[in-house]
Tab-separated table of C-alpha atoms and ligand atoms in Angstrom:
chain	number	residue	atom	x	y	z
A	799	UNK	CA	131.483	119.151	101.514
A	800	UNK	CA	130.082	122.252	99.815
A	801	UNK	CA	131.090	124.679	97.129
A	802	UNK	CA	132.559	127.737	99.495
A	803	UNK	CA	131.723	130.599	96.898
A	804	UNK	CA	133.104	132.314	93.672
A	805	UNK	CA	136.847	132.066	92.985
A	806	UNK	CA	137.175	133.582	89.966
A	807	UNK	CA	135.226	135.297	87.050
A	808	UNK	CA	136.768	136.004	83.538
A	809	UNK	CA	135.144	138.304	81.101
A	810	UNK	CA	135.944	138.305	77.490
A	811	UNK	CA	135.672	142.216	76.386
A	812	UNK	CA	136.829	144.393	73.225
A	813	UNK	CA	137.446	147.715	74.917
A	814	UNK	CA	140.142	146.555	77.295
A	815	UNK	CA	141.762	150.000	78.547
A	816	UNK	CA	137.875	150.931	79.143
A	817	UNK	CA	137.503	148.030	81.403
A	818	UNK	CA	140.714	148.543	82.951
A	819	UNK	CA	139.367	152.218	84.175
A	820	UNK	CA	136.501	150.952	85.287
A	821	UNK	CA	137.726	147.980	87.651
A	822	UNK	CA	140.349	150.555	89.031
A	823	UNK	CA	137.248	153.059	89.642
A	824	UNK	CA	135.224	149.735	91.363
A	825	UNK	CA	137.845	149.147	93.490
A	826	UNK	CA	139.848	146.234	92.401
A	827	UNK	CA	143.531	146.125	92.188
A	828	UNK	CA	145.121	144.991	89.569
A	829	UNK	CA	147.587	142.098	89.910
A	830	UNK	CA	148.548	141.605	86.321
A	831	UNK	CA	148.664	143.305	83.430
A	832	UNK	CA	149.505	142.546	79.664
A	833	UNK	CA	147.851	143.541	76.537
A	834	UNK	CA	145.296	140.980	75.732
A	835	UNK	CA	144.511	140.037	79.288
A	836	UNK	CA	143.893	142.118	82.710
A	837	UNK	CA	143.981	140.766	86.320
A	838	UNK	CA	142.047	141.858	88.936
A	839	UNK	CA	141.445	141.079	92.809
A	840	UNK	CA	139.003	142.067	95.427
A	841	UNK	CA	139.786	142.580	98.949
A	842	UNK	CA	139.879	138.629	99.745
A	843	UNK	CA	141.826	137.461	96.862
A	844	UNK	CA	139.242	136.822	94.841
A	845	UNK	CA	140.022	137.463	90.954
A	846	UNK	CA	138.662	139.383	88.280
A	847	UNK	CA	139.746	138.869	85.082
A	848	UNK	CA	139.342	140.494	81.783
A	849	UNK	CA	140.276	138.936	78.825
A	850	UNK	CA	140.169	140.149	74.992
A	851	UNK	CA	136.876	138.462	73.395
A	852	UNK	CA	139.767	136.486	70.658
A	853	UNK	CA	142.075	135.359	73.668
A	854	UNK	CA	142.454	131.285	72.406
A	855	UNK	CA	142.167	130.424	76.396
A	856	UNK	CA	138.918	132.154	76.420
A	857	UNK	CA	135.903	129.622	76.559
A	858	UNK	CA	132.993	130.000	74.123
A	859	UNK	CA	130.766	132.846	74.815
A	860	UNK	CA	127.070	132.580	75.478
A	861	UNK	CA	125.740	135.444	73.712
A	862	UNK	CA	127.405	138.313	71.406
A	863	UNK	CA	129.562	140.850	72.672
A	864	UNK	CA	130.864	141.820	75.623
A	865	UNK	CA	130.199	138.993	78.251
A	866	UNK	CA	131.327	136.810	81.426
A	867	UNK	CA	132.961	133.194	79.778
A	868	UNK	CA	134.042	131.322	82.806
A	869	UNK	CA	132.842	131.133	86.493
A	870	UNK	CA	135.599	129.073	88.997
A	871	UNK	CA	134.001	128.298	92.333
A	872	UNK	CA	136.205	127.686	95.550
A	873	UNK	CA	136.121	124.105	97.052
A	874	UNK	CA	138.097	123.661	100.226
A	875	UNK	CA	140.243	120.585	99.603
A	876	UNK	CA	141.692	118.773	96.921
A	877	UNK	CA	139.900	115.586	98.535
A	878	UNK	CA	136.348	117.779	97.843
A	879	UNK	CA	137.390	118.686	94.041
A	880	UNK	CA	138.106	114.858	93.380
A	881	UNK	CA	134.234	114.101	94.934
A	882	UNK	CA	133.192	116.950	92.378
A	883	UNK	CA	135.080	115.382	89.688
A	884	UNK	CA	133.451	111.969	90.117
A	885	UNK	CA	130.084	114.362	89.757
A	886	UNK	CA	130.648	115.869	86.721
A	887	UNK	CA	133.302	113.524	85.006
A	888	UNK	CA	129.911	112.462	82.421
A	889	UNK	CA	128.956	116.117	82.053
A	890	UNK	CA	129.259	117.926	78.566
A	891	UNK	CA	133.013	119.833	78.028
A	892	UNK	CA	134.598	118.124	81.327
A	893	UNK	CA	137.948	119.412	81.438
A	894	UNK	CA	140.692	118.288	84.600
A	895	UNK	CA	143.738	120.320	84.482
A	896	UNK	CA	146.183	122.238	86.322
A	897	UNK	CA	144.324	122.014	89.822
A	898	UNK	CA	140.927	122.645	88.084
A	899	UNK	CA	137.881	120.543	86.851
A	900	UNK	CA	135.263	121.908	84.797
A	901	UNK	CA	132.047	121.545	82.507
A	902	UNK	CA	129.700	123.286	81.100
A	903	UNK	CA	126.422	123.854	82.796
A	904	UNK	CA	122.831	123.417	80.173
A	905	UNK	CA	123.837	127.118	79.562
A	906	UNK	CA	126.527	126.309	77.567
A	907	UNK	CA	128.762	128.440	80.655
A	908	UNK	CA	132.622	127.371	81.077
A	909	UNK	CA	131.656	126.422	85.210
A	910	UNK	CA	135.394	125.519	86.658
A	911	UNK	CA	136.240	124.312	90.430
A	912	UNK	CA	139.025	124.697	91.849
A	913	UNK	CA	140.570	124.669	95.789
A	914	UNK	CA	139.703	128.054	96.660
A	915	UNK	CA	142.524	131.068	96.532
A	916	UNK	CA	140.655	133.622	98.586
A	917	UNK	CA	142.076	134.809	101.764
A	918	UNK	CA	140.536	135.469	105.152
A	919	UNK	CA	139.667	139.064	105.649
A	920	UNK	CA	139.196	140.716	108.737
A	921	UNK	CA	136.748	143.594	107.066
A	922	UNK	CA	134.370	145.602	109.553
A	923	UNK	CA	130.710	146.747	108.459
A	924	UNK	CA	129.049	149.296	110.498
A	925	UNK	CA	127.148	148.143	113.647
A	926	UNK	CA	123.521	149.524	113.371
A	927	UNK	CA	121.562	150.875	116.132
A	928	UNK	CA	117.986	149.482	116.409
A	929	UNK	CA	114.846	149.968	118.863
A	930	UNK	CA	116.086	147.074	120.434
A	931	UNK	CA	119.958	146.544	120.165
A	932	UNK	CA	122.368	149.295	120.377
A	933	UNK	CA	125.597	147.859	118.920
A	934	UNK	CA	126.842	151.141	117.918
A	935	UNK	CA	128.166	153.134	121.173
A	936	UNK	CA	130.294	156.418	121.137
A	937	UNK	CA	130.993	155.838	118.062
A	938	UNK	CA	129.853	157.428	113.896
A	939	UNK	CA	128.874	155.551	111.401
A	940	UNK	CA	131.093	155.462	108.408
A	941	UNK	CA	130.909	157.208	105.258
A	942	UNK	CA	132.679	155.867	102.384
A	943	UNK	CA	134.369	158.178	99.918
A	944	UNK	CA	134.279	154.968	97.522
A	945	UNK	CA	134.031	151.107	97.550
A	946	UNK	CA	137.191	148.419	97.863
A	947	UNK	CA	134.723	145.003	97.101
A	948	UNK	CA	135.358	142.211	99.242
A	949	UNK	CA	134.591	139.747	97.027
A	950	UNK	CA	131.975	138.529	93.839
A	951	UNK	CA	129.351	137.768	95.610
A	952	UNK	CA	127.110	136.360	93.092
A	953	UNK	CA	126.286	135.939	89.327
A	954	UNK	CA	123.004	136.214	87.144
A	955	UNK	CA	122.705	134.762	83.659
A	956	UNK	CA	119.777	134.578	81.616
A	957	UNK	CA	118.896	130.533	80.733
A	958	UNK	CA	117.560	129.343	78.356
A	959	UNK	CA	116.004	126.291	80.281
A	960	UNK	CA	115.917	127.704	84.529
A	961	UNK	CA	114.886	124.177	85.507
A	962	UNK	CA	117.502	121.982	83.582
A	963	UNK	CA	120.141	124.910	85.338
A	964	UNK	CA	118.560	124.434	88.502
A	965	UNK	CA	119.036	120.538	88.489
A	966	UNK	CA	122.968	121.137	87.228
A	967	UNK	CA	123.654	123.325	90.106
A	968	UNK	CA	121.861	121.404	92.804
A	969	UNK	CA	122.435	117.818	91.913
A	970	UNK	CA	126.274	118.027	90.964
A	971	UNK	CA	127.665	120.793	92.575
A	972	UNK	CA	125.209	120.360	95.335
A	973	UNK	CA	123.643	124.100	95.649
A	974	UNK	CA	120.164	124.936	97.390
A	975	UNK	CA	117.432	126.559	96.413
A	976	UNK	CA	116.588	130.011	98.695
A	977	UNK	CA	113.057	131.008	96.555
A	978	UNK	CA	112.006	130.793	92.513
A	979	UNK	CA	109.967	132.582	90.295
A	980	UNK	CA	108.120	129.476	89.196
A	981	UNK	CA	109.194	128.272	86.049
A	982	UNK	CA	111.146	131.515	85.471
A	983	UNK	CA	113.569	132.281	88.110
A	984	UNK	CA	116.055	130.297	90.610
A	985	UNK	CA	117.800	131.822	93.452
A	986	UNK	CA	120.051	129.311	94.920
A	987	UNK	CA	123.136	129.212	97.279
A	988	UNK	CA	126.274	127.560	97.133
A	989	UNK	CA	125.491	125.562	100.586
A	990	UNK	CA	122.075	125.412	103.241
A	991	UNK	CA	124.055	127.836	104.870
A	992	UNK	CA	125.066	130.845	103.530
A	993	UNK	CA	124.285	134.453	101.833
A	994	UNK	CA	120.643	134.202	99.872
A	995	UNK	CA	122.008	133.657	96.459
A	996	UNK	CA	125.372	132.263	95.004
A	997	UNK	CA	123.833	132.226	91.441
A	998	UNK	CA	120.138	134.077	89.909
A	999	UNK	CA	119.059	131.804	87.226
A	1000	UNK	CA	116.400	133.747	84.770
A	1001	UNK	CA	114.672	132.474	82.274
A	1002	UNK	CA	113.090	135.235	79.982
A	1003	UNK	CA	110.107	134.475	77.718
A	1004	UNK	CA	112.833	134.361	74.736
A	1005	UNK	CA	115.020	132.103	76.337
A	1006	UNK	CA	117.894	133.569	75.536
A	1007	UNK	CA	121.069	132.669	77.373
A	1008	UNK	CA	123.076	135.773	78.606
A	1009	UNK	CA	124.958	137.500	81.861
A	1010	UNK	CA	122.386	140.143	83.357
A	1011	UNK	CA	125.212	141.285	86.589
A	1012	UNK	CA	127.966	140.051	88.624
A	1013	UNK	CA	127.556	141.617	91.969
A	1014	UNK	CA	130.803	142.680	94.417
A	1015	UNK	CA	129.809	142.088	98.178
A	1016	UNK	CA	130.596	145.193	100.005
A	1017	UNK	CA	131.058	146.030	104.034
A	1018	UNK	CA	127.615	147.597	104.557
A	1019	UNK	CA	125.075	149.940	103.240
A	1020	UNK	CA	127.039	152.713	103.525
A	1021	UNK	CA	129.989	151.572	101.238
A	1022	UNK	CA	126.635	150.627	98.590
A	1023	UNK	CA	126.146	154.405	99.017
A	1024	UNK	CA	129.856	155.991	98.799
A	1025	UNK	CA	131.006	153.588	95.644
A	1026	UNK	CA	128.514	154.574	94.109
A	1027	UNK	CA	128.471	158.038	94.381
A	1028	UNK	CA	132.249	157.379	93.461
A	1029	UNK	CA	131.315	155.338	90.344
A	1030	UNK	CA	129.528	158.063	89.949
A	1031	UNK	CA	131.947	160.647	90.048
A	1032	UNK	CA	133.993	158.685	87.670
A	1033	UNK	CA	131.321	159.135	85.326
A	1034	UNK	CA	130.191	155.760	84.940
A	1035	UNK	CA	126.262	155.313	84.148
A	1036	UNK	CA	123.484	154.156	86.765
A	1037	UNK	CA	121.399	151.082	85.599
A	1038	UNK	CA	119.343	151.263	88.192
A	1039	UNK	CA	119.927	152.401	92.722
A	1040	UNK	CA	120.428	152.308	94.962
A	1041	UNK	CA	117.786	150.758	95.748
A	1042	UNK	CA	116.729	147.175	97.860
A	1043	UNK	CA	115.436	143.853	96.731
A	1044	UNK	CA	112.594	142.323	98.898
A	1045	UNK	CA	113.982	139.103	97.810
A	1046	UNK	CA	117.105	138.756	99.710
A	1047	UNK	CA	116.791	142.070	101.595
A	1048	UNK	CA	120.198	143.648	100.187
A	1049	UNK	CA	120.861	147.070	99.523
A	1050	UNK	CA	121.790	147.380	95.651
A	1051	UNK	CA	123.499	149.703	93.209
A	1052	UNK	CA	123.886	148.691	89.589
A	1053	UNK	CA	126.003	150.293	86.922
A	1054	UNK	CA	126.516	149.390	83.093
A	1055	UNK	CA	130.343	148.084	82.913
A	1056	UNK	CA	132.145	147.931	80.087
A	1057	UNK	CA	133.479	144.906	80.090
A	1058	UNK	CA	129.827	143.199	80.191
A	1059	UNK	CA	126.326	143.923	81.149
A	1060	UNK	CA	125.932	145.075	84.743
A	1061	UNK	CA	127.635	144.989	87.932
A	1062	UNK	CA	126.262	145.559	91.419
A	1063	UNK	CA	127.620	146.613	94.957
A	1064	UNK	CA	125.448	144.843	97.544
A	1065	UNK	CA	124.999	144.754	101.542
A	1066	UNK	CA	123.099	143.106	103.800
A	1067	UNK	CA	121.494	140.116	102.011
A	1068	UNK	CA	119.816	137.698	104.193
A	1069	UNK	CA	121.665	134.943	105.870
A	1070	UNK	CA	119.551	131.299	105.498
A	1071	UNK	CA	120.582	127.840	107.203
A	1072	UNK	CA	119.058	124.407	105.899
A	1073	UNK	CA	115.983	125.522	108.306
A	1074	UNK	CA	114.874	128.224	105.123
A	1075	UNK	CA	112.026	127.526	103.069
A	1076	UNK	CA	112.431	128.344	99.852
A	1077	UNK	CA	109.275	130.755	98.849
A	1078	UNK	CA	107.531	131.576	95.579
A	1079	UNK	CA	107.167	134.946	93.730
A	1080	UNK	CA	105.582	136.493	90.984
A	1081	UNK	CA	107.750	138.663	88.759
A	1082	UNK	CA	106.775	141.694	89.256
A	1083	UNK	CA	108.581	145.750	89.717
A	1084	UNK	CA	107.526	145.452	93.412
A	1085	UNK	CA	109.362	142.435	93.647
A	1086	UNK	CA	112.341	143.320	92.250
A	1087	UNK	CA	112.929	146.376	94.190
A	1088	UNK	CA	111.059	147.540	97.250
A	1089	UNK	CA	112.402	151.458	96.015
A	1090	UNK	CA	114.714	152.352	94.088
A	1091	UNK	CA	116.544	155.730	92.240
A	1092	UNK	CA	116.132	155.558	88.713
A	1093	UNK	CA	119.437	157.062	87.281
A	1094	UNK	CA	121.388	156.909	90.475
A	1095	UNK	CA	122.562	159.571	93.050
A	1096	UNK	CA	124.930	162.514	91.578
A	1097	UNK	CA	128.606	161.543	93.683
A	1098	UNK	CA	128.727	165.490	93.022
A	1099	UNK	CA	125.514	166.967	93.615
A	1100	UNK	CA	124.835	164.368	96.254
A	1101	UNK	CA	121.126	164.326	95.311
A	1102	UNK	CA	119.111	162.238	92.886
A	1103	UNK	CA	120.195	162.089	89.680
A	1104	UNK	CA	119.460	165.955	87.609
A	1105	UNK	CA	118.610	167.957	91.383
A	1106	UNK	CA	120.661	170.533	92.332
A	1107	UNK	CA	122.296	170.263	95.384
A	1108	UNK	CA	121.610	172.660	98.261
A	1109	UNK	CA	124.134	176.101	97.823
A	1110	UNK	CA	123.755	177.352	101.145
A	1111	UNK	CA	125.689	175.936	104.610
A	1112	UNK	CA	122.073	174.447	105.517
A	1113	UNK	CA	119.303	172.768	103.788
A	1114	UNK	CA	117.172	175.347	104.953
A	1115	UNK	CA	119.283	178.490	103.228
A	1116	UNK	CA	117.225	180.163	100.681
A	1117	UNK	CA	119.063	179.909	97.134
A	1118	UNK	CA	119.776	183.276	95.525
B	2131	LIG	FE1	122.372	140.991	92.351
C-alpha cells in the first residue's frame, strides 16, 4: 500500500479570468467552468482547480494572497484509504466524506486522499542517443511548439517546522525520504519507488509557511523547452530556466502564475527504488541549479532573454 501520486490541487486566487488564461496557455483543459470556481485537467486526468480566495468550500489558507489550499493524493483502493483513515483518524482537522479523508499536515495544509481519478496514458518522450545506447534510429527528435502536462508532478511549500512535516508525511501517509538539506529541506517521495520527489519541504530561516511551485511533469526535455518558449510567447514572466537541478537531475522551467507563486515544467528526474540512500546537501546556488537562464528564453527571438535573434538564413550571415 502506498500513496500513488497527486490527484488533485486547488488554488484559491482573486484574478480568476487571469488564471484561466494562463492554465489554457500551460496546457490544461478545462473541464468546468463557473464564475467562482475553474476546473482544470492534465493529460492523465489529473485536476487543477482554481477557486476564488472567498469560495466557503475553500480550506484555510496558509499564507496571504494568492495560494494552493488543498492537496488530494491518489490511493489505489478503497481498502488502502480505510488503512489511511485508521492513520490519520487522531490527526488535527480529520475530515471523511464523499470518498475522501483528510487532515491537516503541521503546516496547517488541507492534505485530502482519495482513490485516485487519473487515467493511464500512453504518452511518448523522446528516446536519446548516447555513447553507448542508440535508442533513437531513423528517426528526429521532437520539437514542441508548446507543452500539454501530463500530470502535477510535485509540490513545494515553505514549513514552518521541515522535521515535524517530514514525520507527518512519512509516518502516516507512509512517504520516503530521497535527500535533505539538514534541518532545512526534505525531499521525499510518495513510495521507495518512484520519481525523486512527491513533495519539497523548506524550511526558511523565518519559518514562514507558504507554496514556493507546483510542478507539471512533462514528456521530455524538449517539451521543458517548447512550453516554455510558448509560455513565453503568451507573455507570461520567467522566474527562473530552463535550467537543471543537481538534486533530482530534472530539466526545469519556472514561471510566476497568477493564480499562486510558481509553477514548473519538469523532465527527466531521477527514478529511486528502496535501494536509494537518501544524501545530504548544503543550500547553496550550485545546488539548486547546475545552470540555469536567468529571465528565460524569448519563444520569439528564440535566444536568451533581451538577444536578438539571428536575421539572416544562417547563424553565420552578417547582420546589416
Ligand atoms: Fe520543482
Amino acid at each position: 500500500m502506498s500513496v500513488l501520486g497527486i490527484d488533485e490541487i486547488t488554488y484559491g486566487a482573486d484574478d480568476l479570468p487571469a488564471c484561466r488564461r494562463f492554465f489554457l496557455d500551460w496546457g490544461l483543459a478545462l473541464v468546468q467552468e463557473a464564475a467562482d470556481r475553474l476546473v482544470f485537467e492534465t493529460l492523465n486526468g489529473c485536476r487543477v482547480i482554481v477557486a476564488a480566495s472567498g469560495h466557503p468550500d475553500l480550506p484555510p489558507a496558509i499564507e496571504a494572497g494568492p495560494t494552493l489550499r488543498e492537496v488530494v493524493w491518489g490511493v489505489e483502493s478503497d481498502a488502502d484509504l480505510a488503512l489511511y483513515a485508521g492513520r490519520i483518524a487522531a490527526l488535527p482537522g480529520f475530515m471523511h466524506s464523499h470518498g475522501r479523508i483528510g487532515c491537516t499536515d503541521p503546516n496547517g495544509l488541507a492534505v485530502r486522499l482519495q482513490v485516485t481519478q487519473k487515467r493511464k496514458v500512453d504518452v511518448r518522450g523522446a528516446a536519446c542517443n548516447t555513447w553507448d545506447r542508440k535508442d533513437r534510429i531513423d528517426q528526429a527528435s521532437p520539437a514542441y511548439e508548446r507543452a500539454r502536462p501530463i500530470e502535477v508532478g510535485h509540490v513545494v511549500f515553505f514549513v514552518r517546522d521541515v522535521q515535524a512535516c517530514e514525520r507527518f508525511y512519512v509516518d502516516h501517509l507512509g512517504f520516503a525520504a530521497s535527500d535533505r538539506y539538514p534541518g532545512r529541506g526534505a525531499f521525499l517521495r510518495c513510495a521507495p519507488d518512484g520519481g525523486h520527489h512527491d513533495i519539497f519541504l523548506l524550511q526558511r530561516p523565518a519559518r514562514d509557511a507558504g507554496l514556493n511551485h507546483v510542478a507539471f511533469t512533462v514528456r521530455d526535455i524538449h517539451e521543458v523547452f517548447g512550453g516554455g518558449m510558448h509560455i513565453s510567447r503568451c507573455g507570461w514572466d520567467t522566474q527562473l530556466g530552463p535550467g537543471r537541478h543537481p538534486i533530482s537531475s530534472a530539466y526545469f522551467w519556472y514561471f510566476r502564475n497568477p493564480a499562486g507563486a510558481l509553477v514548473e515544467y519538469y523532465a527527466d528526474e531521477d527514478q529511486l527504488t528502496a535501494r536509494w540512500q537518501p544524501r545530504e546537501f548544503e543550500p547553496g546556488p550550485t545546488v539548486f541549479a547546475e545552470w540555469a537562464i536567468d529571465g528565460g528564453i524569448d519563444g520569439h527571438t528564440r535566444r536568451q532573454k533581451g538577444a536578438s535573434a539571428s536575421d539572416g538564413k544562417f547563424i553565420t550571415d552578417k547582420r546589416h
